[in-house]
């Protein structure tokens, strides 16, 4: 299947990917709009963002350790969609944060708090990655595109620090990040 779009077609697999990736957001936004119950959507959106970001970062090591087959082809073809989805869930996380705080002065003060600054820097890195996640950017930037997109790893590390420090928990973030590190180690050894 060709992953380049022309004006006459929108491949069903792209629509299916975006539907699956947006499903948690649709459920969250629908539930949020239909209830007055207090739900920690900041935490939920942050978790989903982290899961998708870690999955996108796991693609390369998975490609090294999985046998050849359709799943490997699927992962290779859809890696960028995962990264872009992680960015959009980061924006949703930020929107829920803004909704809760509702004070621009308080939000600006978070830039001097280390646990929040790490989240902001991670977001800014992800903005650069998201705006260059198009085929035209890959072609225009050439090898520089891959170097830029290696910044996904520092963005993930900063997200880990943000999560661990802002939530005053280290165990939960480790549960998600250690398997990725182990997978990368195993893939590198191969």
Coordinates of N, CA, C and O in Angstrom, one line a residue:
X1 N 0.8 -1.2 0.0 CA 0.0 0.0 0.0 C 0.9 1.2 0.0 O 1.8 1.3 0.8
X2 N 0.6 2.2 -0.8 CA 1.3 3.4 -0.9 C 0.8 4.4 0.2 O -0.4 4.6 0.4
X3 N 1.7 5.0 1.0 CA 1.3 5.8 2.1 C 1.2 7.3 1.7 O 1.0 8.2 2.5
X4 N 1.5 7.6 0.4 CA 1.3 9.0 -0.1 C -0.1 9.2 -0.5 O -0.7 8.4 -1.2
X5 N -0.6 10.4 -0.2 CA -2.0 10.7 -0.5 C -2.0 11.5 -1.8 O -1.2 12.3 -2.1
X6 N -3.0 11.2 -2.6 CA -3.3 12.1 -3.8 C -4.7 12.7 -3.5 O -5.4 12.3 -2.6
X7 N -5.1 13.6 -4.3 CA -6.3 14.3 -4.1 C -7.6 13.5 -4.3 O -8.6 13.9 -3.8
X8 N -7.4 12.3 -4.9 CA -8.6 11.5 -5.2 C -8.8 10.4 -4.2 O -9.8 9.6 -4.3
X9 N -7.9 10.2 -3.2 CA -8.1 9.0 -2.3 C -7.6 9.3 -0.9 O -6.7 10.2 -0.7
X10 N -8.2 8.7 0.0 CA -7.8 8.7 1.4 C -7.8 7.3 1.8 O -8.9 6.8 2.1
X11 N -6.7 6.6 1.9 CA -6.7 5.2 2.1 C -7.5 4.8 3.4 O -7.3 5.5 4.4
X12 N -8.2 3.8 3.4 CA -9.0 3.3 4.5 C -8.1 3.0 5.7 O -8.5 3.3 6.9
X13 N -6.9 2.5 5.5 CA -6.0 2.2 6.6 C -5.6 3.5 7.4 O -5.5 3.4 8.6
X14 N -5.5 4.6 6.7 CA -5.2 5.9 7.5 C -6.4 6.3 8.3 O -6.3 6.6 9.5
X15 N -7.6 6.2 7.7 CA -8.8 6.6 8.5 C -9.0 5.6 9.7 O -9.3 6.1 10.8
X16 N -8.7 4.4 9.5 CA -8.8 3.4 10.6 C -7.8 3.7 11.7 O -8.2 3.6 12.9
X17 N -6.6 4.0 11.3 CA -5.6 4.3 12.3 C -6.0 5.5 13.1 O -5.9 5.5 14.3
X18 N -6.4 6.6 12.4 CA -6.8 7.8 13.1 C -8.0 7.6 14.0 O -8.1 8.1 15.1
X19 N -9.0 6.7 13.6 CA -10.1 6.4 14.4 C -9.7 5.7 15.7 O -10.1 6.1 16.8
X20 N -8.8 4.7 15.5 CA -8.4 4.0 16.7 C -7.6 4.9 17.7 O -7.8 4.8 18.9
X21 N -6.7 5.7 17.1 CA -5.9 6.6 17.9 C -6.7 7.7 18.6 O -6.4 8.1 19.7
X22 N -7.8 8.1 18.0 CA -8.6 9.2 18.6 C -9.7 8.6 19.5 O -10.3 9.4 20.2
X23 N -10.0 7.4 19.5 CA -11.0 6.8 20.3 C -11.0 7.2 21.8 O -12.0 7.6 22.3
X24 N -9.8 7.1 22.4 CA -9.8 7.5 23.8 C -10.1 8.9 24.0 O -10.9 9.3 25.0
X25 N -9.7 9.8 23.1 CA -10.1 11.2 23.2 C -11.6 11.5 23.0 O -12.2 12.2 23.7
X26 N -12.1 10.7 22.1 CA -13.6 10.9 21.8 C -14.3 10.4 23.1 O -15.3 11.1 23.5
X27 N -13.9 9.3 23.7 CA -14.6 8.8 24.9 C -14.4 9.9 26.0 O -15.4 10.2 26.7
X28 N -13.2 10.4 26.2 CA -12.9 11.3 27.3 C -13.8 12.6 27.1 O -14.4 13.1 28.1
X29 N -13.7 13.2 25.9 CA -14.4 14.4 25.7 C -15.9 14.2 25.8 O -16.6 15.1 26.3
X30 N -16.4 13.1 25.3 CA -17.9 12.8 25.4 C -18.3 12.6 26.9 O -19.3 13.2 27.3
X31 N -17.5 11.9 27.6 CA -17.8 11.7 29.0 C -17.7 13.1 29.8 O -18.6 13.4 30.6
X32 N -16.7 13.8 29.5 CA -16.5 15.1 30.2 C -17.7 16.1 29.9 O -18.2 16.8 30.7
X33 N -18.2 16.0 28.6 CA -19.3 16.9 28.2 C -20.6 16.4 28.8 O -21.5 17.2 29.0
X34 N -20.7 15.2 29.2 CA -22.0 14.6 29.6 C -22.2 14.5 31.1 O -23.2 14.0 31.5
X35 N -21.2 14.8 31.8 CA -21.3 14.6 33.3 C -20.7 15.8 34.0 O -19.8 16.5 33.5
X36 N -21.1 16.0 35.2 CA -20.6 17.0 36.1 C -19.6 16.3 37.1 O -19.0 17.0 38.0
X37 N -19.5 15.0 37.0 CA -18.7 14.3 37.9 C -17.2 14.7 37.7 O -16.7 14.9 36.6
X38 N -16.5 14.8 38.8 CA -15.1 15.2 38.8 C -14.2 14.0 38.4 O -14.1 13.0 39.1
X39 N -13.6 14.1 37.2 CA -12.7 13.0 36.8 C -11.4 13.7 36.5 O -11.3 14.8 35.9
X40 N -10.3 13.0 36.8 CA -8.9 13.6 36.6 C -8.5 13.4 35.2 O -7.7 12.5 34.9
X41 N -9.1 14.2 34.3 CA -8.7 14.1 32.9 C -7.3 14.5 32.6 O -6.7 14.2 31.5
X42 N -6.8 15.4 33.4 CA -5.4 15.7 33.2 C -4.5 14.5 33.3 O -3.7 14.2 32.5
X43 N -4.7 13.7 34.4 CA -3.9 12.5 34.5 C -4.2 11.5 33.4 O -3.3 10.9 32.9
X44 N -5.5 11.3 33.1 CA -5.8 10.3 32.1 C -5.2 10.7 30.7 O -4.6 9.8 30.0
X45 N -5.4 11.9 30.3 CA -4.8 12.3 29.0 C -3.3 12.2 29.0 O -2.7 11.9 28.0
X46 N -2.7 12.5 30.2 CA -1.2 12.4 30.3 C -0.8 10.9 30.2 O 0.2 10.6 29.5
X47 N -1.5 10.0 30.8 CA -1.2 8.6 30.7 C -1.3 8.1 29.2 O -0.5 7.4 28.7
X48 N -2.4 8.5 28.5 CA -2.6 8.1 27.2 C -1.5 8.6 26.3 O -0.9 7.9 25.4
X49 N -1.2 9.9 26.5 CA -0.1 10.5 25.7 C 1.2 9.7 25.9 O 1.9 9.4 25.0
X50 N 1.5 9.4 27.2 CA 2.7 8.6 27.5 C 2.7 7.2 26.9 O 3.7 6.8 26.3
X51 N 1.6 6.6 26.9 CA 1.5 5.2 26.3 C 1.8 5.3 24.8 O 2.5 4.5 24.3
X52 N 1.2 6.2 24.2 CA 1.3 6.3 22.7 C 2.7 6.8 22.4 O 3.4 6.2 21.4
X53 N 3.3 7.7 23.1 CA 4.7 8.2 22.9 C 5.6 7.0 23.1 O 6.5 6.7 22.2
X54 N 5.5 6.2 24.1 CA 6.3 5.1 24.4 C 6.2 4.0 23.3 O 7.2 3.4 22.9
X55 N 4.9 3.8 22.8 CA 4.7 2.9 21.8 C 5.4 3.3 20.5 O 6.1 2.5 19.8
X56 N 5.4 4.6 20.2 CA 6.1 5.1 19.0 C 7.6 4.9 19.1 O 8.2 4.6 18.1
X57 N 8.1 5.1 20.3 CA 9.5 4.9 20.5 C 9.9 3.5 20.6 O 11.1 3.1 20.4
X58 N 9.0 2.6 20.8 CA 9.3 1.1 20.8 C 9.3 0.5 19.4 O 9.8 -0.6 19.3
X59 N 8.8 1.3 18.4 CA 8.8 0.7 17.1 C 10.1 0.3 16.6 O 10.3 -0.9 16.1
X60 N 11.1 1.1 16.7 CA 12.5 0.8 16.1 C 13.0 -0.5 16.8 O 13.4 -1.4 16.1
X61 N 13.0 -0.6 18.1 CA 13.5 -1.8 18.7 C 12.7 -3.0 18.4 O 13.2 -4.1 18.2
X62 N 11.4 -2.8 18.3 CA 10.5 -3.9 17.9 C 10.8 -4.4 16.5 O 10.8 -5.6 16.2
X63 N 11.1 -3.5 15.6 CA 11.5 -3.9 14.2 C 12.7 -4.7 14.2 O 12.9 -5.6 13.4
X64 N 13.6 -4.5 15.2 CA 14.9 -5.3 15.3 C 14.7 -6.7 15.8 O 15.5 -7.6 15.6
X65 N 13.7 -6.8 16.7 CA 13.6 -8.1 17.4 C 12.4 -9.0 16.9 O 12.4 -10.2 17.1
X66 N 11.5 -8.4 16.2 CA 10.3 -9.2 15.7 C 10.7 -9.9 14.4 O 11.5 -9.3 13.6
X67 N 10.2 -11.1 14.1 CA 10.4 -11.7 12.8 C 9.7 -10.9 11.7 O 8.8 -10.2 12.0
X68 N 10.2 -11.1 10.5 CA 9.6 -10.4 9.4 C 8.1 -10.9 9.2 O 7.8 -12.0 9.6
X69 N 7.3 -9.9 8.8 CA 5.9 -10.2 8.7 C 5.1 -9.0 8.6 O 5.6 -7.9 8.6
X70 N 3.8 -9.2 8.5 CA 2.8 -8.1 8.4 C 2.8 -7.1 9.5 O 2.7 -5.9 9.3
X71 N 3.0 -7.6 10.7 CA 3.0 -6.7 11.9 C 4.2 -5.7 11.8 O 4.0 -4.5 12.1
X72 N 5.3 -6.2 11.4 CA 6.5 -5.3 11.3 C 6.2 -4.3 10.2 O 6.6 -3.1 10.4
X73 N 5.6 -4.7 9.1 CA 5.3 -3.7 8.0 C 4.3 -2.7 8.6 O 4.5 -1.5 8.3
X74 N 3.3 -3.1 9.3 CA 2.3 -2.2 9.9 C 3.0 -1.2 10.8 O 2.8 0.0 10.7
X75 N 3.9 -1.7 11.7 CA 4.6 -0.8 12.6 C 5.4 0.2 11.9 O 5.4 1.4 12.2
X76 N 6.2 -0.2 10.9 CA 7.1 0.7 10.1 C 6.2 1.8 9.4 O 6.6 2.9 9.4
X77 N 5.1 1.4 8.9 CA 4.3 2.3 8.1 C 3.6 3.3 9.0 O 3.3 4.4 8.6
X78 N 3.3 2.9 10.3 CA 2.4 3.7 11.1 C 3.2 4.4 12.3 O 2.5 5.1 13.1
X79 N 4.5 4.4 12.3 CA 5.2 5.0 13.4 C 5.0 6.5 13.5 O 4.8 7.0 14.6
X80 N 4.9 7.2 12.4 CA 4.7 8.6 12.4 C 3.3 9.0 13.0 O 3.1 10.0 13.7
X81 N 2.3 8.2 12.6 CA 1.0 8.4 13.2 C 0.9 8.3 14.7 O 0.2 9.1 15.3
X82 N 1.7 7.4 15.2 CA 1.8 7.3 16.7 C 2.4 8.5 17.3 O 1.9 9.0 18.3
X83 N 3.4 9.0 16.7 CA 4.1 10.2 17.2 C 3.2 11.4 17.2 O 3.1 12.2 18.1
X84 N 2.5 11.6 16.1 CA 1.5 12.7 15.9 C 0.4 12.6 16.9 O 0.0 13.5 17.5
X85 N -0.1 11.4 17.1 CA -1.2 11.1 18.1 C -0.7 11.5 19.5 O -1.4 12.1 20.3
X86 N 0.5 11.1 19.8 CA 1.1 11.4 21.1 C 1.1 13.0 21.3 O 0.8 13.5 22.4
X87 N 1.4 13.7 20.3 CA 1.4 15.1 20.3 C 0.0 15.7 20.6 O -0.2 16.5 21.4
X88 N -1.0 15.1 19.9 CA -2.3 15.6 20.1 C -2.9 15.3 21.5 O -3.6 16.1 22.1
X89 N -2.4 14.1 22.0 CA -2.8 13.8 23.4 C -2.1 14.7 24.4 O -2.6 15.1 25.5
X90 N -0.9 15.2 24.0 CA -0.2 16.2 24.9 C -1.0 17.5 24.9 O -1.2 18.1 25.9
X91 N -1.5 17.9 23.7 CA -2.3 19.1 23.6 C -3.6 18.9 24.4 O -4.0 19.9 25.1
X92 N -4.2 17.7 24.4 CA -5.4 17.5 25.2 C -5.1 17.6 26.7 O -5.8 18.2 27.5
X93 N -4.0 17.0 27.1 CA -3.5 17.1 28.4 C -3.3 18.5 28.9 O -3.8 19.0 29.9
X94 N -2.7 19.3 28.0 CA -2.5 20.8 28.3 C -3.9 21.5 28.4 O -4.1 22.3 29.2
X95 N -4.8 21.2 27.5 CA -6.1 21.8 27.5 C -6.9 21.5 28.8 O -7.5 22.4 29.4
X96 N -6.8 20.3 29.3 CA -7.4 19.9 30.5 C -6.7 20.6 31.7 O -7.4 21.1 32.7
X97 N -5.4 20.8 31.6 CA -4.7 21.6 32.6 C -5.2 23.0 32.6 O -5.5 23.6 33.7
X98 N -5.3 23.6 31.5 CA -5.7 25.0 31.4 C -7.2 25.1 31.9 O -7.5 26.1 32.6
X99 N -8.0 24.1 31.6 CA -9.4 24.2 32.0 C -9.5 24.1 33.6 O -10.3 24.8 34.2
X100 N -8.6 23.4 34.2 CA -8.6 23.3 35.6 C -8.0 24.5 36.3 O -8.5 25.1 37.3
X101 N -6.9 25.1 35.8 CA -6.2 26.2 36.4 C -6.9 27.5 36.1 O -7.2 28.3 37.1
X102 N -7.3 27.8 34.9 CA -8.0 28.9 34.5 C -7.4 30.3 34.9 O -8.1 31.3 35.0
X103 N -6.2 30.3 35.1 CA -5.5 31.6 35.5 C -4.2 31.7 34.8 O -3.2 30.9 35.2
X104 N -4.1 32.6 33.9 CA -2.9 32.7 33.1 C -1.6 33.0 33.9 O -0.5 32.6 33.7
X105 N -1.9 33.8 35.0 CA -0.7 34.1 35.9 C -0.2 32.9 36.6 O 1.0 32.7 36.6
X106 N -1.1 32.0 37.0 CA -0.6 30.7 37.7 C 0.1 29.8 36.6 O 1.1 29.2 36.9
X107 N -0.4 29.8 35.4 CA 0.2 29.0 34.3 C 1.6 29.5 34.0 O 2.5 28.7 33.9
X108 N 1.7 30.8 33.9 CA 3.0 31.4 33.6 C 4.1 31.1 34.7 O 5.2 30.9 34.5
X109 N 3.6 31.0 36.0 CA 4.5 30.7 37.1 C 5.0 29.3 37.0 O 6.0 29.0 37.7
X110 N 4.3 28.4 36.3 CA 4.8 27.1 36.2 C 6.1 26.9 35.4 O 6.8 25.9 35.5
X111 N 6.5 28.0 34.6 CA 7.7 27.9 33.9 C 8.9 28.0 34.8 O 10.1 27.8 34.3
X112 N 8.8 28.4 36.0 CA 9.9 28.4 36.9 C 10.0 27.2 37.9 O 10.9 27.1 38.7
X113 N 9.0 26.4 37.8 CA 9.0 25.1 38.6 C 9.5 24.0 37.8 O 9.0 23.7 36.7
X114 N 10.6 23.4 38.3 CA 11.3 22.4 37.5 C 10.4 21.3 37.0 O 10.5 20.9 35.8
X115 N 9.5 20.7 37.9 CA 8.7 19.6 37.5 C 7.7 20.0 36.4 O 7.3 19.2 35.6
X116 N 7.3 21.3 36.3 CA 6.5 21.7 35.2 C 7.3 22.1 34.0 O 6.8 21.9 32.9
X117 N 8.4 22.7 34.2 CA 9.3 23.2 33.1 C 9.6 22.0 32.2 O 9.7 22.1 31.0
X118 N 9.9 20.9 32.8 CA 10.2 19.7 32.0 C 9.1 19.3 31.1 O 9.3 18.9 30.0
X119 N 7.9 19.4 31.6 CA 6.7 19.2 30.7 C 6.6 20.2 29.6 O 6.3 19.8 28.5
X120 N 6.8 21.4 29.9 CA 6.8 22.5 28.9 C 7.9 22.2 27.8 O 7.6 22.3 26.6
X121 N 9.1 21.9 28.2 CA 10.1 21.7 27.2 C 9.8 20.5 26.4 O 10.0 20.5 25.2
X122 N 9.3 19.4 27.0 CA 8.9 18.2 26.3 C 7.8 18.6 25.2 O 7.9 18.2 24.1
X123 N 6.9 19.4 25.6 CA 5.8 19.9 24.7 C 6.4 20.7 23.5 O 6.1 20.4 22.3
X124 N 7.4 21.6 23.8 CA 8.0 22.4 22.7 C 8.8 21.5 21.7 O 8.7 21.7 20.5
X125 N 9.4 20.5 22.3 CA 10.1 19.5 21.4 C 9.1 18.8 20.5 O 9.3 18.7 19.3
X126 N 8.0 18.4 21.1 CA 7.0 17.7 20.4 C 6.3 18.5 19.3 O 5.9 18.0 18.3
X127 N 6.2 19.8 19.6 CA 5.7 20.7 18.5 C 6.6 20.7 17.3 O 6.1 20.6 16.2
X128 N 7.9 20.8 17.5 CA 8.8 20.8 16.4 C 8.7 19.4 15.6 O 8.8 19.4 14.4
X129 N 8.5 18.4 16.3 CA 8.4 17.0 15.7 C 7.1 16.9 14.9 O 7.1 16.4 13.8
X130 N 6.0 17.4 15.5 CA 4.7 17.3 14.9 C 4.6 18.1 13.6 O 4.1 17.7 12.6
X131 N 5.2 19.4 13.6 CA 5.1 20.2 12.4 C 6.0 19.7 11.3 O 5.8 20.2 10.2
X132 N 6.9 18.8 11.6 CA 7.7 18.3 10.5 C 7.4 16.8 10.3 O 8.2 16.1 9.7
X133 N 6.2 16.3 10.7 CA 5.9 14.9 10.5 C 5.1 14.7 9.2 O 4.4 13.7 9.1
X134 N 5.4 15.4 8.2 CA 4.7 15.3 6.9 C 5.7 14.8 5.9 O 6.9 15.0 6.0
X135 N 5.3 14.1 4.9 CA 6.2 13.6 3.8 C 7.0 14.7 3.2 O 8.2 14.5 2.9
X136 N 6.3 15.9 3.0 CA 7.1 17.0 2.4 C 8.2 17.4 3.3 O 9.3 17.8 2.8
X137 N 8.1 17.4 4.6 CA 9.2 17.7 5.5 C 10.3 16.7 5.4 O 11.5 17.1 5.4
X138 N 9.9 15.5 5.3 CA 10.9 14.4 5.2 C 11.8 14.6 3.9 O 13.0 14.6 4.0
X139 N 11.1 15.0 2.8 CA 11.8 15.2 1.6 C 12.7 16.4 1.6 O 13.8 16.5 1.2
X140 N 12.1 17.5 2.1 CA 12.8 18.8 2.2 C 14.0 18.8 3.1 O 15.1 19.3 2.8
X141 N 13.9 18.1 4.3 CA 14.9 18.1 5.3 C 16.0 17.1 5.0 O 17.1 17.2 5.6
X142 N 15.7 16.0 4.3 CA 16.6 15.0 4.1 C 17.1 14.3 5.3 O 16.3 14.1 6.3
X143 N 18.4 14.1 5.5 CA 18.9 13.4 6.7 C 18.7 14.2 8.0 O 18.7 13.7 9.1
X144 N 18.6 15.5 7.9 CA 18.3 16.4 9.0 C 17.0 16.0 9.7 O 16.8 16.2 10.9
X145 N 16.0 15.5 8.9 CA 14.7 15.1 9.5 C 14.9 14.0 10.5 O 14.4 14.1 11.6
X146 N 15.7 13.0 10.2 CA 15.9 11.9 11.2 C 16.6 12.4 12.4 O 16.3 12.1 13.5
X147 N 17.6 13.3 12.3 CA 18.3 13.9 13.4 C 17.3 14.7 14.3 O 17.4 14.6 15.5
X148 N 16.5 15.5 13.7 CA 15.5 16.2 14.5 C 14.6 15.3 15.2 O 14.3 15.5 16.4
X149 N 14.1 14.2 14.6 CA 13.1 13.3 15.2 C 13.7 12.4 16.2 O 13.0 11.8 17.0
X150 N 15.1 12.4 16.3 CA 15.7 11.7 17.5 C 15.4 12.4 18.8 O 15.6 11.9 19.9
X151 N 15.0 13.7 18.7 CA 14.6 14.5 19.8 C 13.4 13.9 20.5 O 13.0 14.3 21.6
X152 N 12.7 12.9 19.9 CA 11.6 12.3 20.6 C 12.1 11.6 21.9 O 11.3 11.5 22.9
X153 N 13.3 11.1 21.9 CA 13.9 10.5 23.1 C 14.0 11.5 24.3 O 13.6 11.2 25.4
X154 N 14.7 12.6 24.0 CA 14.7 13.6 25.1 C 13.3 14.1 25.6 O 13.1 14.3 26.7
X155 N 12.4 14.2 24.6 CA 11.0 14.6 24.9 C 10.4 13.6 25.9 O 9.8 13.9 26.9
X156 N 10.7 12.3 25.6 CA 10.1 11.2 26.5 C 10.8 11.3 27.8 O 10.1 11.1 28.9
X157 N 12.1 11.5 27.9 CA 12.8 11.6 29.2 C 12.3 12.7 30.0 O 12.1 12.6 31.2
X158 N 12.1 13.9 29.3 CA 11.5 15.0 30.1 C 10.1 14.8 30.5 O 9.7 15.2 31.6
X159 N 9.3 14.1 29.7 CA 8.0 13.7 30.1 C 8.0 12.8 31.4 O 7.2 12.9 32.3
X160 N 9.0 11.9 31.4 CA 9.2 11.0 32.5 C 9.4 11.8 33.8 O 8.8 11.6 34.8
X161 N 10.4 12.8 33.7 CA 10.7 13.6 34.8 C 9.5 14.4 35.3 O 9.2 14.5 36.5
X162 N 8.8 15.0 34.3 CA 7.6 15.8 34.6 C 6.6 14.9 35.4 O 6.0 15.3 36.4
X163 N 6.3 13.7 34.9 CA 5.4 12.8 35.5 C 5.8 12.4 36.9 O 5.0 12.5 37.9
X164 N 7.1 12.0 37.0 CA 7.6 11.6 38.3 C 7.6 12.7 39.4 O 7.2 12.5 40.5
X165 N 8.0 13.9 38.9 CA 8.1 15.0 39.9 C 6.7 15.7 40.2 O 6.4 16.0 41.3
X166 N 5.9 15.9 39.1 CA 4.6 16.6 39.3 C 3.7 15.7 40.1 O 2.9 16.2 40.9
X167 N 3.8 14.4 39.9 CA 2.9 13.5 40.6 C 3.4 13.0 41.9 O 2.8 12.2 42.6
X168 N 4.7 13.4 42.2 CA 5.4 12.9 43.4 C 5.4 11.4 43.5 O 5.3 10.8 44.6
X169 N 5.5 10.7 42.3 CA 5.6 9.3 42.3 C 6.7 8.9 41.3 O 6.9 9.5 40.3
X170 N 7.5 7.9 41.7 CA 8.5 7.4 40.7 C 8.2 6.0 40.2 O 8.5 5.7 39.1
X171 N 7.5 5.2 41.0 CA 7.2 3.8 40.6 C 6.4 3.7 39.4 O 6.7 3.0 38.5
X172 N 5.3 4.5 39.3 CA 4.4 4.3 38.2 C 5.0 4.7 36.9 O 5.0 4.0 35.9
X173 N 5.7 5.9 36.8 CA 6.5 6.2 35.6 C 7.5 5.1 35.2 O 7.7 4.8 34.0
X174 N 8.2 4.6 36.2 CA 9.1 3.5 35.9 C 8.5 2.3 35.3 O 9.1 1.6 34.5
X175 N 7.3 1.9 35.8 CA 6.6 0.8 35.2 C 6.4 0.9 33.7 O 6.4 -0.1 33.0
X176 N 6.2 2.1 33.2 CA 6.0 2.3 31.8 C 7.3 2.5 31.0 O 7.4 2.1 29.9
X177 N 8.3 3.2 31.6 CA 9.5 3.5 30.9 C 10.6 2.4 30.9 O 11.3 2.2 30.0
X178 N 10.6 1.6 32.0 CA 11.6 0.5 32.1 C 11.5 -0.5 31.0 O 12.5 -0.9 30.4
X179 N 10.2 -1.0 30.6 CA 10.1 -1.9 29.5 C 10.7 -1.4 28.2 O 11.3 -2.1 27.5
X180 N 10.5 -0.1 27.9 CA 11.0 0.5 26.7 C 12.5 0.4 26.8 O 13.2 0.1 25.8
X181 N 13.1 0.8 27.9 CA 14.6 0.8 28.0 C 15.1 -0.7 27.9 O 16.1 -0.9 27.2
X182 N 14.4 -1.6 28.5 CA 14.8 -3.0 28.3 C 14.7 -3.5 26.9 O 15.6 -4.2 26.4
X183 N 13.6 -3.1 26.2 CA 13.5 -3.5 24.8 C 14.6 -2.9 23.9 O 15.1 -3.6 23.1
X184 N 14.9 -1.6 24.2 CA 16.0 -1.0 23.4 C 17.3 -1.7 23.7 O 18.1 -1.9 22.8
X185 N 17.5 -2.1 24.9 CA 18.8 -2.8 25.3 C 18.8 -4.2 24.5 O 19.9 -4.5 23.9
X186 N 17.8 -4.9 24.5 CA 17.7 -6.2 23.9 C 17.9 -6.0 22.4 O 18.7 -6.7 21.7
X187 N 17.2 -5.0 21.8 CA 17.4 -4.8 20.3 C 18.8 -4.4 20.0 O 19.3 -4.8 18.9
X188 N 19.4 -3.6 20.8 CA 20.8 -3.2 20.5 C 21.8 -4.3 20.6 O 22.7 -4.4 19.8
X189 N 21.5 -5.3 21.5 CA 22.4 -6.4 21.6 C 22.3 -7.3 20.4 O 23.2 -8.1 20.1
X190 N 21.1 -7.3 19.7 CA 21.0 -8.1 18.5 C 21.7 -7.4 17.4 O 21.9 -7.8 16.4

